[in-house]
Amino acid sequence: MTSMRVLYLLLLCLPLFGQNAAQQTNLDRRIERQVRAYTGVPPDAQVTLGKRAASQWPGYDKLPVTLEGNGTRKTLEFLVAQDGSKLLYLTEIDLSEDPYARNMRKIDISGRPFRGMENAAVTVVVYDDFQCPFCSRMYATLFNEVMTNYRDRVKIVMKDFPILDAHPWAMRAAVDSGCLAQQDLAAYWVFSDYVHTHQQEMSAKTKSGADLPAMDALAVDTGQKRGLKTDALQACLTRQDQSKVEASMQEAKALGVSATPTMFVNGQEVEGILTVETLRLVLDRALNEAASAKAGQ
């Protein structure tokens, strides 16, 4: 069984039948404007109208529209009335599949740093940017609340999603944190806690996105305090292998993530900063749903 949401984007267009090239261009322009307004793509995004084809809906043709911008590309399928009067966007929802479970299947949390109960009923996956001020605020709210009131029921897993064009040292911090995590997950948390709570200090020390000795120095100092193998840590820091961070970024983009912080609470996407009250509501609902699902097995 499916449920279908229909969004009507009204177009004041001339009839398609017998129209000339100028009329077609005018119609395409109106369609593009409606698509931009509806999707909210950035102003510099490219919108490309595809070739129309027959559809199962009488009086409408299928019209693929491709959106490209900020390194992402996706194609949406619209329906355009053959008389040029309406543009429809249909979303078919498969009720036989749990969308939250589908999201969790796409997320790889193996080997990732976590806090809380390992086999918790609720898993919170956070796509994070070390330099993002909103991430810093959400980080404090999340860990203070979860570690105080939910630590025996909730697990928090951190994943990387540095916003490269806005945050020049975020990638370096993500890679350095990974070097620490390879040897000691506790060292990761020491580093992560410090960077998230001292962003301004790190920004003052780190002036360039290409040369970041302050970030590496912090990682080395953290490793020494935790008794890590210095040579192995230094080799990792020097190598600056970004592949794992880039894989995390691609995974996030496949899930539709475009901003930080973005969390998935047992698969439910939650974007932005939450108040303590809203965070509790989200966690409590996820815990209740997990308990109900277990009881129904």
CSV table of C-alpha atoms in Angstrom, one decimal:
chain,number,residue,atom,x,y,z
A,1,MET,CA,0.0,0.0,0.0
A,2,THR,CA,1.3,3.5,-0.8
A,3,SER,CA,0.4,7.0,0.3
A,4,MET,CA,0.9,9.8,-2.2
A,5,ARG,CA,1.6,13.5,-1.5
A,6,VAL,CA,0.7,15.8,-4.4
A,7,LEU,CA,2.1,19.3,-4.6
A,8,TYR,CA,0.7,21.7,-7.1
A,9,LEU,CA,3.0,24.4,-8.5
A,10,LEU,CA,0.7,26.7,-10.5
A,11,LEU,CA,2.1,28.0,-13.8
A,12,LEU,CA,0.6,30.8,-15.9
A,13,CYS,CA,1.6,29.4,-19.2
A,14,LEU,CA,0.5,29.4,-22.8
A,15,PRO,CA,-0.9,26.1,-24.3
A,16,LEU,CA,1.7,23.7,-25.5
A,17,PHE,CA,-0.2,22.8,-28.6
A,18,GLY,CA,1.0,24.7,-31.6
A,19,GLN,CA,3.4,26.8,-29.5
A,20,ASN,CA,6.5,28.3,-31.1
A,21,ALA,CA,10.1,28.2,-29.8
A,22,ALA,CA,9.6,31.5,-27.9
A,23,GLN,CA,6.6,30.2,-26.1
A,24,GLN,CA,8.4,27.0,-25.2
A,25,THR,CA,11.4,28.9,-23.9
A,26,ASN,CA,9.0,31.1,-21.8
A,27,LEU,CA,7.3,28.0,-20.4
A,28,ASP,CA,10.7,26.4,-19.5
A,29,ARG,CA,11.7,29.6,-17.8
A,30,ARG,CA,8.5,29.6,-15.7
A,31,ILE,CA,9.0,25.9,-14.8
A,32,GLU,CA,12.6,26.6,-13.8
A,33,ARG,CA,11.5,29.5,-11.5
A,34,GLN,CA,8.9,27.3,-9.9
A,35,VAL,CA,11.3,24.5,-9.3
A,36,ARG,CA,13.9,26.9,-7.8
A,37,ALA,CA,11.2,28.4,-5.5
A,38,TYR,CA,9.9,25.0,-4.4
A,39,THR,CA,13.2,23.2,-3.9
A,40,GLY,CA,15.1,26.2,-2.3
A,41,VAL,CA,18.3,25.4,-4.2
A,42,PRO,CA,21.2,28.0,-3.9
A,43,PRO,CA,21.1,30.9,-6.4
A,44,ASP,CA,24.1,29.5,-8.3
A,45,ALA,CA,22.7,26.0,-8.6
A,46,GLN,CA,22.1,24.7,-12.1
A,47,VAL,CA,18.6,23.6,-13.0
A,48,THR,CA,18.3,21.5,-16.2
A,49,LEU,CA,15.0,20.4,-17.6
A,50,GLY,CA,15.1,17.0,-19.2
A,51,LYS,CA,13.1,15.5,-22.1
A,52,ARG,CA,9.4,15.0,-21.6
A,53,ALA,CA,7.8,11.6,-21.9
A,54,ALA,CA,4.4,10.0,-21.6
A,55,SER,CA,3.2,9.3,-18.1
A,56,GLN,CA,0.5,7.1,-16.5
A,57,TRP,CA,-1.5,10.3,-15.6
A,58,PRO,CA,-3.9,11.5,-18.3
A,59,GLY,CA,-3.2,15.0,-19.5
A,60,TYR,CA,0.4,15.0,-18.0
A,61,ASP,CA,3.9,14.3,-19.2
A,62,LYS,CA,6.8,13.2,-17.1
A,63,LEU,CA,9.5,15.9,-16.8
A,64,PRO,CA,12.9,15.0,-15.2
A,65,VAL,CA,14.6,18.1,-13.6
A,66,THR,CA,18.3,17.9,-12.6
A,67,LEU,CA,19.6,20.1,-9.8
A,68,GLU,CA,23.4,20.6,-9.4
A,69,GLY,CA,25.2,22.7,-6.8
A,70,ASN,CA,27.6,22.5,-3.9
A,71,GLY,CA,29.1,19.3,-5.3
A,72,THR,CA,25.8,17.4,-5.3
A,73,ARG,CA,23.6,16.4,-8.2
A,74,LYS,CA,20.1,14.9,-8.0
A,75,THR,CA,17.2,14.5,-10.4
A,76,LEU,CA,13.6,15.0,-9.5
A,77,GLU,CA,10.7,13.8,-11.6
A,78,PHE,CA,7.8,16.3,-12.1
A,79,LEU,CA,4.6,16.0,-14.1
A,80,VAL,CA,3.8,18.9,-16.4
A,81,ALA,CA,0.2,19.4,-17.7
A,82,GLN,CA,0.0,19.1,-21.4
A,83,ASP,CA,-1.8,22.4,-21.6
A,84,GLY,CA,0.9,24.1,-19.6
A,85,SER,CA,-1.4,25.0,-16.7
A,86,LYS,CA,0.2,23.0,-13.8
A,87,LEU,CA,3.3,21.4,-12.6
A,88,LEU,CA,3.0,18.5,-10.1
A,89,TYR,CA,5.6,16.8,-7.9
A,90,LEU,CA,4.5,13.4,-6.6
A,91,THR,CA,6.2,11.6,-3.7
A,92,GLU,CA,5.3,7.9,-3.5
A,93,ILE,CA,5.8,6.5,0.0
A,94,ASP,CA,6.3,2.8,0.4
A,95,LEU,CA,4.5,1.9,3.7
A,96,SER,CA,6.0,-1.5,3.7
A,97,GLU,CA,9.4,-0.1,4.5
A,98,ASP,CA,10.5,1.7,7.7
A,99,PRO,CA,12.3,4.9,6.6
A,100,TYR,CA,14.2,5.1,9.9
A,101,ALA,CA,15.5,1.6,9.5
A,102,ARG,CA,16.4,2.3,5.9
A,103,ASN,CA,18.5,5.3,7.1
A,104,MET,CA,20.3,3.2,9.7
A,105,ARG,CA,21.2,0.6,7.2
A,106,LYS,CA,23.0,3.2,5.2
A,107,ILE,CA,25.1,4.3,8.2
A,108,ASP,CA,28.4,2.5,9.0
A,109,ILE,CA,29.2,2.9,12.7
A,110,SER,CA,31.7,0.1,13.0
A,111,GLY,CA,34.8,1.3,14.8
A,112,ARG,CA,33.5,4.8,15.4
A,113,PRO,CA,33.9,6.5,18.8
A,114,PHE,CA,30.8,6.3,20.9
A,115,ARG,CA,29.6,7.2,24.4
A,116,GLY,CA,26.8,5.7,26.4
A,117,MET,CA,25.6,2.1,26.5
A,118,GLU,CA,27.1,0.0,23.7
A,119,ASN,CA,23.9,-2.1,23.2
A,120,ALA,CA,21.5,0.8,23.9
A,121,ALA,CA,18.0,0.7,22.6
A,122,VAL,CA,18.6,4.1,20.9
A,123,THR,CA,21.6,5.0,18.8
A,124,VAL,CA,22.2,8.7,18.0
A,125,VAL,CA,24.5,9.2,15.0
A,126,VAL,CA,25.9,12.8,14.8
A,127,TYR,CA,27.4,14.2,11.6
A,128,ASP,CA,29.7,16.8,13.0
A,129,ASP,CA,32.1,19.6,12.0
A,130,PHE,CA,34.8,20.4,14.5
A,131,GLN,CA,34.8,24.1,13.5
A,132,CYS,CA,31.0,24.6,13.3
A,133,PRO,CA,29.8,26.8,16.2
A,134,PHE,CA,26.4,25.3,16.1
A,135,CYS,CA,28.0,21.8,16.4
A,136,SER,CA,29.8,23.1,19.5
A,137,ARG,CA,26.5,24.2,21.2
A,138,MET,CA,24.7,21.0,20.2
A,139,TYR,CA,27.7,18.9,21.4
A,140,ALA,CA,27.5,20.4,24.9
A,141,THR,CA,23.7,20.0,25.1
A,142,LEU,CA,23.7,16.5,23.8
A,143,PHE,CA,26.5,15.1,25.9
A,144,ASN,CA,25.5,16.9,29.1
A,145,GLU,CA,21.9,15.6,28.8
A,146,VAL,CA,22.6,12.1,27.6
A,147,MET,CA,25.5,11.4,29.9
A,148,THR,CA,23.4,12.7,32.9
A,149,ASN,CA,20.0,11.2,32.2
A,150,TYR,CA,20.2,8.6,29.3
A,151,ARG,CA,23.7,7.1,29.5
A,152,ASP,CA,22.3,3.6,30.3
A,153,ARG,CA,19.8,3.7,27.4
A,154,VAL,CA,21.3,5.8,24.6
A,155,LYS,CA,24.5,5.5,22.6
A,156,ILE,CA,26.0,8.5,20.7
A,157,VAL,CA,28.2,7.8,17.7
A,158,MET,CA,30.3,10.6,16.1
A,159,LYS,CA,30.8,10.8,12.3
A,160,ASP,CA,32.6,13.5,10.3
A,161,PHE,CA,31.0,16.0,7.9
A,162,PRO,CA,33.4,19.0,7.7
A,163,ILE,CA,32.0,22.0,5.7
A,164,LEU,CA,35.1,22.6,3.7
A,165,ASP,CA,34.3,25.9,2.0
A,166,ALA,CA,33.4,27.6,5.3
A,167,HIS,CA,35.7,25.9,7.9
A,168,PRO,CA,39.4,25.7,6.8
A,169,TRP,CA,40.6,23.6,9.7
A,170,ALA,CA,37.7,21.3,10.2
A,171,MET,CA,39.1,18.6,7.9
A,172,ARG,CA,42.5,18.6,9.7
A,173,ALA,CA,40.7,18.2,13.0
A,174,ALA,CA,38.7,15.3,11.7
A,175,VAL,CA,41.8,13.5,10.3
A,176,ASP,CA,43.8,14.2,13.5
A,177,SER,CA,40.9,12.9,15.7
A,178,GLY,CA,40.9,9.7,13.5
A,179,CYS,CA,44.6,9.2,14.1
A,180,LEU,CA,44.0,9.3,17.8
A,181,ALA,CA,41.0,7.0,17.6
A,182,GLN,CA,43.1,4.4,15.7
A,183,GLN,CA,45.1,3.8,18.9
A,184,ASP,CA,42.8,4.8,21.7
A,185,LEU,CA,39.1,5.8,21.6
A,186,ALA,CA,39.5,7.6,24.9
A,187,ALA,CA,42.1,9.9,23.3
A,188,TYR,CA,39.7,10.7,20.6
A,189,TRP,CA,37.2,12.0,23.2
A,190,VAL,CA,39.8,14.1,25.0
A,191,PHE,CA,40.7,15.7,21.7
A,192,SER,CA,37.1,16.1,20.6
A,193,ASP,CA,35.9,17.6,23.9
A,194,TYR,CA,38.7,20.1,23.9
A,195,VAL,CA,38.3,21.3,20.3
A,196,HIS,CA,34.5,21.6,20.6
A,197,THR,CA,34.8,23.7,23.7
A,198,HIS,CA,37.7,25.8,22.5
A,199,GLN,CA,36.8,26.6,18.9
A,200,GLN,CA,37.7,30.3,19.2
A,201,GLU,CA,41.1,29.4,20.7
A,202,MET,CA,41.8,26.9,17.9
A,203,SER,CA,40.7,29.4,15.2
A,204,ALA,CA,43.1,32.0,16.7
A,205,LYS,CA,46.0,29.5,16.6
A,206,THR,CA,45.1,28.1,13.2
A,207,LYS,CA,45.3,30.8,10.5
A,208,SER,CA,45.5,28.6,7.4
A,209,GLY,CA,43.7,25.6,6.1
A,210,ALA,CA,46.9,24.3,4.5
A,211,ASP,CA,49.4,24.6,7.4
A,212,LEU,CA,47.9,23.6,10.7
A,213,PRO,CA,50.7,22.9,13.3
A,214,ALA,CA,48.5,23.9,16.2
A,215,MET,CA,46.0,21.2,15.5
A,216,ASP,CA,48.7,18.5,15.1
A,217,ALA,CA,50.4,19.7,18.3
A,218,LEU,CA,47.2,19.3,20.2
A,219,ALA,CA,46.8,15.8,18.8
A,220,VAL,CA,50.4,14.9,19.8
A,221,ASP,CA,49.9,16.3,23.3
A,222,THR,CA,46.7,14.4,23.7
A,223,GLY,CA,48.4,11.2,22.5
A,224,GLN,CA,51.3,11.7,24.9
A,225,LYS,CA,49.0,12.2,27.9
A,226,ARG,CA,47.2,9.0,26.9
A,227,GLY,CA,50.4,7.0,26.5
A,228,LEU,CA,50.0,6.4,22.7
A,229,LYS,CA,52.7,5.3,20.4
A,230,THR,CA,54.2,8.6,19.4
A,231,ASP,CA,55.9,7.4,16.2
A,232,ALA,CA,52.8,5.8,14.9
A,233,LEU,CA,50.7,8.8,15.8
A,234,GLN,CA,53.1,11.3,14.2
A,235,ALA,CA,53.2,9.2,11.0
A,236,CYS,CA,49.5,9.2,10.8
A,237,LEU,CA,49.4,13.0,11.4
A,238,THR,CA,52.0,13.5,8.7
A,239,ARG,CA,50.2,11.3,6.2
A,240,GLN,CA,46.9,13.2,6.6
A,241,ASP,CA,44.8,10.5,4.9
A,242,GLN,CA,41.4,12.0,4.3
A,243,SER,CA,39.8,8.9,2.8
A,244,LYS,CA,37.8,7.9,5.9
A,245,VAL,CA,36.5,11.4,6.5
A,246,GLU,CA,35.6,11.7,2.8
A,247,ALA,CA,33.7,8.3,3.0
A,248,SER,CA,31.8,9.7,6.0
A,249,MET,CA,30.9,12.8,4.0
A,250,GLN,CA,29.7,10.8,1.0
A,251,GLU,CA,27.6,8.6,3.3
A,252,ALA,CA,26.0,11.7,4.9
A,253,LYS,CA,25.3,13.3,1.5
A,254,ALA,CA,23.6,10.0,0.4
A,255,LEU,CA,21.3,10.4,3.4
A,256,GLY,CA,20.5,14.0,2.3
A,257,VAL,CA,22.7,15.7,4.9
A,258,SER,CA,23.7,19.2,3.9
A,259,ALA,CA,24.3,21.0,7.1
A,260,THR,CA,25.8,20.5,10.6
A,261,PRO,CA,25.0,19.4,13.1
A,262,THR,CA,22.7,16.7,11.8
A,263,MET,CA,21.7,13.7,13.9
A,264,PHE,CA,19.9,10.4,13.2
A,265,VAL,CA,18.1,9.2,16.3
A,266,ASN,CA,17.4,5.5,15.5
A,267,GLY,CA,17.3,6.7,11.9
A,268,GLN,CA,15.1,9.7,12.4
A,269,GLU,CA,16.9,12.8,10.9
A,270,VAL,CA,17.1,15.8,13.3
A,271,GLU,CA,18.9,18.9,11.9
A,272,GLY,CA,20.3,21.9,13.8
A,273,ILE,CA,20.5,22.9,17.5
A,274,LEU,CA,17.9,21.4,19.8
A,275,THR,CA,16.8,22.8,23.2
A,276,VAL,CA,17.1,20.4,26.1
A,277,GLU,CA,13.3,20.0,26.1
A,278,THR,CA,13.2,19.1,22.4
A,279,LEU,CA,16.1,16.7,22.7
A,280,ARG,CA,14.4,14.9,25.6
A,281,LEU,CA,11.2,14.7,23.5
A,282,VAL,CA,13.1,13.1,20.6
A,283,LEU,CA,15.0,10.7,22.8
A,284,ASP,CA,12.0,9.7,24.9
A,285,ARG,CA,9.9,9.1,21.8
A,286,ALA,CA,12.7,6.9,20.3
A,287,LEU,CA,13.0,4.9,23.5
A,288,ASN,CA,9.2,4.4,23.7
A,289,GLU,CA,9.1,3.3,20.0
A,290,ALA,CA,12.0,0.9,20.7
A,291,ALA,CA,10.2,-0.6,23.7
A,292,SER,CA,7.0,-1.0,21.8
A,293,ALA,CA,8.8,-2.7,18.9
A,294,LYS,CA,10.5,-5.1,21.3
A,295,ALA,CA,7.2,-5.9,23.1
A,296,GLY,CA,5.5,-6.6,19.8
A,297,GLN,CA,8.1,-9.1,18.7
